[in-house]
C-alpha positions as a Python dict, from the first residue, in 0.01 Angstrom:
ca = {
    (1, 'X'): (0, 0, 0),
    (2, 'X'): (124, 211, -292),
    (3, 'X'): (-85, 224, -635),
    (4, 'X'): (78, 89, -958),
    (5, 'X'): (106, 361, -1243),
    (6, 'X'): (-182, 193, -1439),
    (7, 'X'): (-404, 232, -1117),
    (8, 'X'): (-296, 600, -1054),
    (9, 'X'): (-392, 682, -1403),
    (10, 'X'): (-761, 571, -1340),
    (11, 'X'): (-794, 840, -1095),
    (12, 'X'): (-789, 1101, -1367),
    (13, 'X'): (-1126, 954, -1477),
    (14, 'X'): (-1241, 1129, -1800),
    (15, 'X'): (-894, 1200, -1917),
    (16, 'X'): (-857, 811, -2004),
    (17, 'X'): (-1138, 855, -2268),
    (18, 'X'): (-1134, 1229, -2375),
    (19, 'X'): (-750, 1297, -2366),
    (20, 'X'): (-599, 1406, -2707),
    (21, 'X'): (-288, 1201, -2622),
    (22, 'X'): (-263, 883, -2808),
    (23, 'X'): (-142, 573, -2609),
    (24, 'X'): (34, 320, -2821),
    (25, 'X'): (139, -43, -2651),
    (26, 'X'): (361, -150, -2944),
    (27, 'X'): (705, -34, -3024),
    (28, 'X'): (892, -116, -3336),
    (29, 'X'): (1240, -4, -3345),
    (30, 'X'): (1522, -10, -3581),
    (31, 'X'): (1886, 67, -3486),
    (32, 'X'): (2216, 171, -3681),
    (33, 'X'): (2548, -3, -3657),
    (34, 'X'): (2631, 186, -3356),
    (35, 'X'): (2323, 94, -3172),
    (36, 'X'): (2156, 423, -3216),
    (37, 'X'): (1787, 428, -3287),
    (38, 'X'): (1689, 512, -3656),
    (39, 'X'): (1303, 426, -3663),
    (40, 'X'): (1035, 401, -3414),
    (41, 'X'): (706, 288, -3531),
    (42, 'X'): (611, 584, -3788),
    (43, 'X'): (896, 817, -3703),
    (44, 'X'): (1243, 848, -3857),
    (45, 'X'): (1495, 982, -3601),
    (46, 'X'): (1693, 1248, -3739),
    (47, 'X'): (1933, 1352, -3463),
    (48, 'X'): (1962, 1409, -3091),
    (49, 'X'): (1845, 1735, -2932),
    (50, 'X'): (1951, 1665, -2567),
    (51, 'X'): (2034, 1409, -2303),
    (52, 'X'): (2031, 1362, -1954),
    (53, 'X'): (2103, 1141, -1657),
    (54, 'X'): (1794, 917, -1739),
    (55, 'X'): (1644, 1066, -2054),
    (56, 'X'): (1736, 1124, -2403),
    (57, 'X'): (1548, 1361, -2658),
    (58, 'X'): (1559, 1309, -3020),
    (59, 'X'): (1436, 1511, -3313),
    (60, 'X'): (1197, 1258, -3527),
    (61, 'X'): (1005, 1305, -3846),
    (62, 'X'): (646, 1155, -3886),
    (63, 'X'): (660, 923, -4204),
    (64, 'X'): (515, 1095, -4521),
    (65, 'X'): (283, 788, -4557),
    (66, 'X'): (158, 900, -4201),
    (67, 'X'): (113, 1273, -4188),
    (68, 'X'): (-232, 1256, -4036),
    (69, 'X'): (-246, 1519, -3745),
    (70, 'X'): (-275, 1419, -3388),
    (71, 'X'): (-589, 1492, -3232),
    (72, 'X'): (-573, 1839, -3070),
    (73, 'X'): (-289, 1957, -3322),
    (74, 'X'): (-407, 2255, -3524),
    (75, 'X'): (-433, 2152, -3882),
    (76, 'X'): (-129, 2260, -4101),
    (77, 'X'): (45, 2371, -3781),
    (78, 'X'): (329, 2120, -3825),
    (79, 'X'): (368, 2069, -4203),
    (80, 'X'): (730, 1913, -4163),
    (81, 'X'): (577, 1651, -3920),
    (82, 'X'): (870, 1722, -3677),
    (83, 'X'): (830, 1599, -3303),
    (84, 'X'): (1072, 1565, -3002),
    (85, 'X'): (1051, 1212, -2882),
    (86, 'X'): (1181, 1157, -2520),
    (87, 'X'): (1333, 825, -2456),
    (88, 'X'): (1334, 705, -2096),
    (89, 'X'): (1440, 379, -1943),
    (90, 'X'): (1202, 215, -1730),
    (91, 'X'): (1427, 15, -1536),
    (92, 'X'): (1654, 305, -1457),
    (93, 'X'): (1354, 496, -1356),
    (94, 'X'): (1241, 239, -1135),
    (95, 'X'): (1578, 223, -939),
    (96, 'X'): (1580, 602, -867),
    (97, 'X'): (1428, 661, -539),
    (98, 'X'): (1334, 945, -322),
    (99, 'X'): (1196, 992, 27),
    (100, 'X'): (960, 1261, 112),
    (101, 'X'): (826, 1331, 474),
    (102, 'X'): (455, 1462, 534),
    (103, 'X'): (440, 1529, 909),
    (104, 'X'): (565, 1196, 1048),
    (105, 'X'): (477, 998, 767),
    (106, 'X'): (772, 888, 523),
    (107, 'X'): (708, 796, 158),
    (108, 'X'): (915, 636, -87),
    (109, 'X'): (880, 751, -446),
    (110, 'X'): (1050, 644, -775),
    (111, 'X'): (1162, 844, -1074),
    (112, 'X'): (930, 621, -1266),
    (113, 'X'): (636, 733, -1053),
    (114, 'X'): (707, 1085, -1113),
    (115, 'X'): (726, 1030, -1492),
    (116, 'X'): (382, 866, -1473),
    (117, 'X'): (245, 1176, -1289),
    (118, 'X'): (386, 1400, -1534),
    (119, 'X'): (222, 1205, -1845),
    (120, 'X'): (-86, 1222, -1626),
    (121, 'X'): (-79, 1598, -1605),
    (122, 'X'): (25, 1652, -1956),
    (123, 'X'): (-280, 1431, -2108),
    (124, 'X'): (-490, 1726, -1944),
    (125, 'X'): (-329, 1986, -2136),
    (126, 'X'): (-413, 2151, -2476),
    (127, 'X'): (-328, 2503, -2497),
    (128, 'X'): (-131, 2720, -2750),
    (129, 'X'): (115, 2828, -2473),
    (130, 'X'): (183, 2482, -2329),
    (131, 'X'): (400, 2219, -2504),
    (132, 'X'): (157, 1944, -2601),
    (133, 'X'): (216, 1582, -2547),
    (134, 'X'): (106, 1387, -2863),
    (135, 'X'): (170, 1025, -2786),
    (136, 'X'): (298, 793, -2511),
    (137, 'X'): (444, 453, -2653),
    (138, 'X'): (499, 215, -2364),
    (139, 'X'): (545, -128, -2476),
    (140, 'X'): (562, -415, -2183),
    (141, 'X'): (829, -602, -2384),
    (142, 'X'): (1056, -296, -2430),
    (143, 'X'): (1232, -131, -2149),
    (144, 'X'): (1211, 198, -2311),
    (145, 'X'): (918, 462, -2261),
    (146, 'X'): (852, 697, -2523),
    (147, 'X'): (704, 1047, -2489),
    (148, 'X'): (616, 1206, -2842),
    (149, 'X'): (595, 1582, -2765),
    (150, 'X'): (538, 1906, -2968),
    (151, 'X'): (869, 2017, -3132),
    (152, 'X'): (953, 2394, -3050),
    (153, 'X'): (1210, 2465, -3304),
    (154, 'X'): (1408, 2758, -3124),
    (155, 'X'): (1404, 2591, -2795),
    (156, 'X'): (1493, 2760, -2451),
    (157, 'X'): (1405, 3124, -2462),
    (158, 'X'): (1702, 3206, -2260),
    (159, 'X'): (2032, 3020, -2116),
    (160, 'X'): (2196, 3059, -1807),
    (161, 'X'): (2586, 3135, -1829),
    (162, 'X'): (2740, 3035, -1490),
    (163, 'X'): (3060, 3250, -1586),
    (164, 'X'): (2879, 3568, -1594),
    (165, 'X'): (2588, 3465, -1384),
    (166, 'X'): (2345, 3593, -1631),
    (167, 'X'): (2087, 3490, -1899),
    (168, 'X'): (2127, 3523, -2274),
    (169, 'X'): (1879, 3502, -2537),
    (170, 'X'): (1865, 3190, -2765),
    (171, 'X'): (1703, 3354, -3062),
    (172, 'X'): (2003, 3452, -3257),
    (173, 'X'): (1913, 3798, -3225),
    (174, 'X'): (2099, 3876, -2889),
    (175, 'X'): (2191, 4238, -2780),
    (176, 'X'): (2543, 4303, -2643),
    (177, 'X'): (2380, 4251, -2323),
    (178, 'X'): (2191, 3958, -2425),
    (179, 'X'): (1852, 4034, -2300),
    (180, 'X'): (1523, 4112, -2474),
    (181, 'X'): (1363, 4464, -2484),
    (182, 'X'): (1057, 4551, -2301),
    (183, 'X'): (824, 4511, -2614),
    (184, 'X'): (930, 4155, -2679),
    (185, 'X'): (914, 4099, -2301),
    (186, 'X'): (563, 4210, -2275),
    (187, 'X'): (443, 3974, -2539),
    (188, 'X'): (612, 3664, -2366),
    (189, 'X'): (473, 3751, -2053),
    (190, 'X'): (125, 3782, -2180),
    (191, 'X'): (203, 3433, -2334),
    (192, 'X'): (308, 3307, -1989),
    (193, 'X'): (-10, 3442, -1801),
    (194, 'X'): (-237, 3278, -2071),
    (195, 'X'): (-48, 2925, -2005),
    (196, 'X'): (-66, 3003, -1629),
    (197, 'X'): (-414, 3080, -1632),
    (198, 'X'): (-507, 2762, -1832),
    (199, 'X'): (-302, 2554, -1608),
    (200, 'X'): (-443, 2712, -1272),
    (201, 'X'): (-804, 2706, -1380),
    (202, 'X'): (-755, 2312, -1448),
    (203, 'X'): (-605, 2284, -1081),
    (204, 'X'): (-253, 2242, -1203),
    (205, 'X'): (55, 2439, -1063),
    (206, 'X'): (370, 2418, -1275),
    (207, 'X'): (633, 2449, -981),
    (208, 'X'): (936, 2501, -1172),
    (209, 'X'): (885, 2827, -1402),
    (210, 'X'): (1208, 2941, -1533),
    (211, 'X'): (1345, 3056, -1872),
    (212, 'X'): (1508, 2703, -1939),
    (213, 'X'): (1149, 2571, -1925),
    (214, 'X'): (1000, 2856, -2167),
    (215, 'X'): (1035, 2752, -2522),
    (216, 'X'): (1026, 2997, -2793),
    (217, 'X'): (831, 2921, -3118),
    (218, 'X'): (940, 3020, -3468),
    (219, 'X'): (629, 3247, -3505),
    (220, 'X'): (735, 3439, -3157),
    (221, 'X'): (512, 3287, -2903),
    (222, 'X'): (639, 3099, -2608),
    (223, 'X'): (525, 2780, -2475),
    (224, 'X'): (587, 2647, -2129),
    (225, 'X'): (757, 2304, -2084),
    (226, 'X'): (882, 2042, -1832),
    (227, 'X'): (570, 1948, -1619),
    (228, 'X'): (801, 1696, -1429),
    (229, 'X'): (749, 1848, -1105),
    (230, 'X'): (380, 1996, -1159),
    (231, 'X'): (117, 1918, -910),
    (232, 'X'): (-262, 1820, -982),
    (233, 'X'): (-487, 1928, -693),
    (234, 'X'): (-755, 1634, -773),
    (235, 'X'): (-953, 1734, -468),
    (236, 'X'): (-1036, 2079, -576),
    (237, 'X'): (-1384, 2133, -741),
    (238, 'X'): (-1356, 2131, -1115),
    (239, 'X'): (-1524, 2450, -1220),
    (240, 'X'): (-1720, 2408, -1551),
    (241, 'X'): (-1576, 2657, -1808),
    (242, 'X'): (-1932, 2792, -1861),
    (243, 'X'): (-1940, 2898, -1488),
    (244, 'X'): (-1577, 3051, -1530),
    (245, 'X'): (-1662, 3261, -1836),
    (246, 'X'): (-2004, 3394, -1806),
    (247, 'X'): (-1883, 3755, -1791),
    (248, 'X'): (-2042, 3848, -2110),
    (249, 'X'): (-1889, 4176, -2246),
    (250, 'X'): (-1660, 4200, -1956),
    (251, 'X'): (-1540, 3799, -1995),
    (252, 'X'): (-1209, 3888, -1833),
    (253, 'X'): (-1379, 3984, -1482),
    (254, 'X'): (-1466, 3606, -1459),
    (255, 'X'): (-1082, 3532, -1477),
    (256, 'X'): (-1026, 3783, -1215),
    (257, 'X'): (-1300, 3648, -987),
    (258, 'X'): (-1161, 3296, -1045),
    (259, 'X'): (-809, 3352, -994),
    (260, 'X'): (-832, 3655, -742),
    (261, 'X'): (-816, 3457, -429),
    (262, 'X'): (-609, 3156, -551),
    (263, 'X'): (-328, 3229, -309),
    (264, 'X'): (-582, 3055, -34),
    (265, 'X'): (-583, 2761, -285),
    (266, 'X'): (-343, 2495, -392),
    (267, 'X'): (-184, 2450, -46),
    (268, 'X'): (166, 2280, -79),
    (269, 'X'): (409, 2173, 204),
    (270, 'X'): (692, 2026, -21),
    (271, 'X'): (923, 2245, -213),
    (272, 'X'): (1011, 2170, -567),
    (273, 'X'): (1185, 2368, -843),
    (274, 'X'): (1463, 2599, -890),
    (275, 'X'): (1597, 2801, -588),
    (276, 'X'): (1625, 3150, -752),
    (277, 'X'): (1274, 3135, -851),
    (278, 'X'): (1124, 3040, -516),
    (279, 'X'): (891, 3248, -351),
    (280, 'X'): (927, 3419, -24),
    (281, 'X'): (666, 3212, 141),
    (282, 'X'): (854, 2886, -3),
    (283, 'X'): (1163, 2968, 183),
    (284, 'X'): (970, 2917, 533),
    (285, 'X'): (872, 2603, 672),
    (286, 'X'): (493, 2678, 627),
    (287, 'X'): (231, 2558, 384),
    (288, 'X'): (213, 2778, 70),
    (289, 'X'): (7, 2826, -250),
    (290, 'X'): (143, 2669, -536),
    (291, 'X'): (-47, 2896, -764),
    (292, 'X'): (71, 3212, -582),
    (293, 'X'): (450, 3071, -625),
    (294, 'X'): (400, 3027, -987),
    (295, 'X'): (294, 3386, -1053),
    (296, 'X'): (612, 3498, -842),
    (297, 'X'): (829, 3276, -1071),
    (298, 'X'): (659, 3430, -1374),
    (299, 'X'): (746, 3764, -1228),
    (300, 'X'): (1114, 3652, -1203),
    (301, 'X'): (1105, 3535, -1551),
    (302, 'X'): (981, 3886, -1671),
    (303, 'X'): (1259, 4043, -1471),
    (304, 'X'): (1538, 3815, -1638),
    (305, 'X'): (1364, 3865, -1982),
    (306, 'X'): (1457, 4228, -1978),
    (307, 'X'): (1791, 4243, -1754),
    (308, 'X'): (1945, 3912, -1804),
    (309, 'X'): (2015, 3889, -1452),
    (310, 'X'): (1852, 3709, -1166),
    (311, 'X'): (1709, 3954, -876),
    (312, 'X'): (1825, 3735, -622),
    (313, 'X'): (2146, 3518, -620),
    (314, 'X'): (2414, 3369, -385),
    (315, 'X'): (2603, 3039, -380),
    (316, 'X'): (2498, 2986, -30),
    (317, 'X'): (2106, 2868, 22),
    (318, 'X'): (2070, 3023, 333),
    (319, 'X'): (2175, 3340, 193),
    (320, 'X'): (1974, 3326, -124),
    (321, 'X'): (1674, 3229, 100),
    (322, 'X'): (1726, 3530, 303),
    (323, 'X'): (1758, 3768, 5),
    (324, 'X'): (1440, 3615, -140),
    (325, 'X'): (1254, 3690, 186),
    (326, 'X'): (1357, 4050, 208),
    (327, 'X'): (1304, 4094, -170),
    (328, 'X'): (1468, 4423, -205),
    (329, 'X'): (1499, 4429, -575),
    (330, 'X'): (1705, 4672, -761),
    (331, 'X'): (1530, 4819, -1079),
    (332, 'X'): (1725, 4965, -1366),
    (333, 'X'): (1712, 5332, -1402),
    (334, 'X'): (1606, 5286, -1779),
    (335, 'X'): (1325, 5068, -1689),
    (336, 'X'): (1002, 5193, -1769),
    (337, 'X'): (731, 5303, -1531),
    (338, 'X'): (463, 5058, -1648),
    (339, 'X'): (718, 4750, -1635),
    (340, 'X'): (857, 4860, -1283),
    (341, 'X'): (509, 4895, -1166),
    (342, 'X'): (390, 4549, -1292),
    (343, 'X'): (701, 4374, -1144),
    (344, 'X'): (638, 4530, -821),
    (345, 'X'): (279, 4410, -840),
    (346, 'X'): (381, 4058, -906),
    (347, 'X'): (673, 4038, -679),
    (348, 'X'): (490, 4144, -344),
    (349, 'X'): (628, 3972, -72),
    (350, 'X'): (285, 3913, 53),
    (351, 'X'): (106, 3639, -136),
    (352, 'X'): (-249, 3783, -40),
    (353, 'X'): (-146, 4094, -176),
    (354, 'X'): (35, 3962, -499),
    (355, 'X'): (-155, 4050, -832),
    (356, 'X'): (-368, 3791, -977),
    (357, 'X'): (-332, 3654, -1339),
    (358, 'X'): (-638, 3859, -1414),
    (359, 'X'): (-494, 4181, -1277),
    (360, 'X'): (-167, 4129, -1435),
    (361, 'X'): (-344, 4086, -1786),
    (362, 'X'): (-513, 4409, -1722),
    (363, 'X'): (-233, 4606, -1643),
    (364, 'X'): (-137, 4881, -1895),
    (365, 'X'): (221, 4708, -1961),
    (366, 'X'): (26, 4423, -2121),
    (367, 'X'): (-201, 4635, -2330),
    (368, 'X'): (-50, 4639, -2663),
    (369, 'X'): (95, 4287, -2631),
    (370, 'X'): (-270, 4156, -2560),
    (371, 'X'): (-417, 4337, -2861),
    (372, 'X'): (-131, 4193, -3078),
    (373, 'X'): (-157, 3832, -2953),
    (374, 'X'): (-545, 3851, -3018),
    (375, 'X'): (-493, 3958, -3342),
    (376, 'X'): (-241, 3673, -3433),
    (377, 'X'): (32, 3913, -3471),
    (378, 'X'): (343, 3727, -3436),
    (379, 'X'): (614, 3851, -3194),
    (380, 'X'): (928, 3808, -3373),
    (381, 'X'): (925, 4109, -3593),
    (382, 'X'): (731, 4337, -3354),
    (383, 'X'): (1015, 4590, -3296),
    (384, 'X'): (1058, 4670, -3642),
    (385, 'X'): (691, 4663, -3767),
    (386, 'X'): (479, 4972, -3832),
    (387, 'X'): (131, 4971, -3646),
    (388, 'X'): (-191, 5060, -3781),
    (389, 'X'): (-558, 5003, -3634),
    (390, 'X'): (-817, 4815, -3828),
    (391, 'X'): (-1158, 4837, -3725),
    (392, 'X'): (-1393, 4536, -3747),
    (393, 'X'): (-1711, 4661, -3593),
    (394, 'X'): (-1916, 4636, -3915),
    (395, 'X'): (-1851, 4239, -3925),
    (396, 'X'): (-2179, 4051, -3875),
    (397, 'X'): (-2016, 3825, -3658),
    (398, 'X'): (-1871, 3829, -3285),
    (399, 'X'): (-1743, 4197, -3206),
    (400, 'X'): (-1390, 4180, -3092),
    (401, 'X'): (-1372, 4445, -2808),
    (402, 'X'): (-1040, 4604, -2881),
    (403, 'X'): (-935, 4686, -3247),
    (404, 'X'): (-670, 4457, -3392),
    (405, 'X'): (-331, 4574, -3423),
    (406, 'X'): (-176, 4472, -3762),
    (407, 'X'): (148, 4505, -3933),
    (408, 'X'): (182, 4762, -4229),
    (409, 'X'): (159, 4560, -4570),
    (410, 'X'): (18, 4588, -4906),
    (411, 'X'): (-355, 4648, -4899),
    (412, 'X'): (-447, 4340, -5094),
    (413, 'X'): (-252, 4105, -4890),
    (414, 'X'): (-360, 4277, -4569),
    (415, 'X'): (-722, 4220, -4684),
    (416, 'X'): (-686, 3867, -4779),
    (417, 'X'): (-516, 3785, -4433),
    (418, 'X'): (-790, 3966, -4236),
    (419, 'X'): (-1024, 3669, -4199),
    (420, 'X'): (-755, 3440, -4105),
    (421, 'X'): (-614, 3687, -3855),
    (422, 'X'): (-948, 3745, -3694),
    (423, 'X'): (-977, 3365, -3684),
    (424, 'X'): (-653, 3336, -3506),
    (425, 'X'): (-751, 3607, -3254),
    (426, 'X'): (-1071, 3414, -3176),
    (427, 'X'): (-871, 3074, -3143),
    (428, 'X'): (-637, 3260, -2910),
    (429, 'X'): (-922, 3378, -2690),
    (430, 'X'): (-1075, 3035, -2696),
    (431, 'X'): (-760, 2872, -2585),
    (432, 'X'): (-667, 3127, -2324),
    (433, 'X'): (-987, 3174, -2148),
    (434, 'X'): (-1162, 2823, -2240),
    (435, 'X'): (-1440, 3008, -2447),
    (436, 'X'): (-1637, 2759, -2670),
    (437, 'X'): (-1591, 2912, -3029),
    (438, 'X'): (-1845, 2681, -3176),
    (439, 'X'): (-2105, 2792, -2920),
    (440, 'X'): (-2026, 3151, -3031),
    (441, 'X'): (-2067, 3076, -3394),
    (442, 'X'): (-2408, 2904, -3333),
    (443, 'X'): (-2496, 3227, -3137),
    (444, 'X'): (-2398, 3424, -3436),
    (445, 'X'): (-2636, 3266, -3652),
    (446, 'X'): (-2930, 3340, -3402),
    (447, 'X'): (-2784, 3701, -3411),
    (448, 'X'): (-2818, 3730, -3804),
    (449, 'X'): (-3160, 3588, -3764),
    (450, 'X'): (-3320, 3844, -3508),
    (451, 'X'): (-3052, 4130, -3565),
    (452, 'X'): (-3130, 4236, -3197),
    (453, 'X'): (-2853, 4065, -2972),
    (454, 'X'): (-2509, 4210, -2955),
    (455, 'X'): (-2241, 3940, -2838),
    (456, 'X'): (-1910, 4082, -2727),
    (457, 'X'): (-1596, 3916, -2565),
    (458, 'X'): (-1270, 4065, -2464),
    (459, 'X'): (-1016, 4015, -2720),
    (460, 'X'): (-745, 3866, -2507),
    (461, 'X'): (-780, 3944, -2102),
}
């Protein structure tokens, strides 16, 4: 007998009590004369961001009388109190059914169950490169289900144009070709790797990475969204963070070791996602690693960022899968050696030889982007900014292994922002690697007392 959504939520255990996501069981709604929703609990609905076959997304502002940040939301990160509210009709979701085959067993699933699984996955997520779910409003007396999500103002990083079969950037700064330069793309790729590292370390594979599911924040960072087909491997051992990140001065080594052999983990038999982003092993009728398939899809995204084109495309699914399995990729002549090399590493047909997230983050193509991200440098003005190196070795706190890259600015302003940028850099490391910054700060106090121990961590590997 299949379990109810409420019973399935129980299997996530600690999430129910420790999740930052607020669960609300009462929905108070107000409508305009046309039947459109204008108020929902503490939210004022401002506009429609988008709509699909069974969901509508509204832009809403949290009322000024209730501007308290959600748990897990950085203080001051959302001064306008704006959120994306996804509205779904439960009755419609329950009528939408799909059948899947596992061996000889046929299983019927409803869209409502898929949404419930998506919510369960998102309750586990808290990372700056992943779109956060802040609140679920589910009233038994209301047919609507509301998901209050982080609002990412610039939306999809790129959109696909079917008339030209190409992707165009959506930030308002499109070149004639519509794609990004290698500098911007490297920063987006580093963000993508950090987000994926967090997902995979929490035994979640995304399964549908593509530019449409990568949102661009106003500060130039990207955030992964749409966890509708993501999978949580509940039977995998949950490795404590302190076990994963005990590498000391070479903390990035622990990421390498933890993710190096993940092509042998996270085995799936059912394919999901968008065909053009499938890995070669997904095109075969054999089990495959969801983790390794995610890394391949990230490589396709990087290729799209810098070319605006898909490396594999055909209207015929059979021909498309054949192209993917052969993986004969054409690299533009003006592409840098570093970029071509990292693409060849990530788009390796053999998943056992495909680069790990740790390997990719340590590739020379990502060096400058990692340093910028660790320092809090925003990506939007990177191309036009002058760089200068700032040494912080004399600080009597945690020493960042790589010097921070900062934009050229008036000295007074630069110095006044130094502490904030270092703080942001440490927070970036905390989120990307799961480091306990509070624990590091406690150790710093001990360091000041004895003046002997030296604590070092890698700024963004």
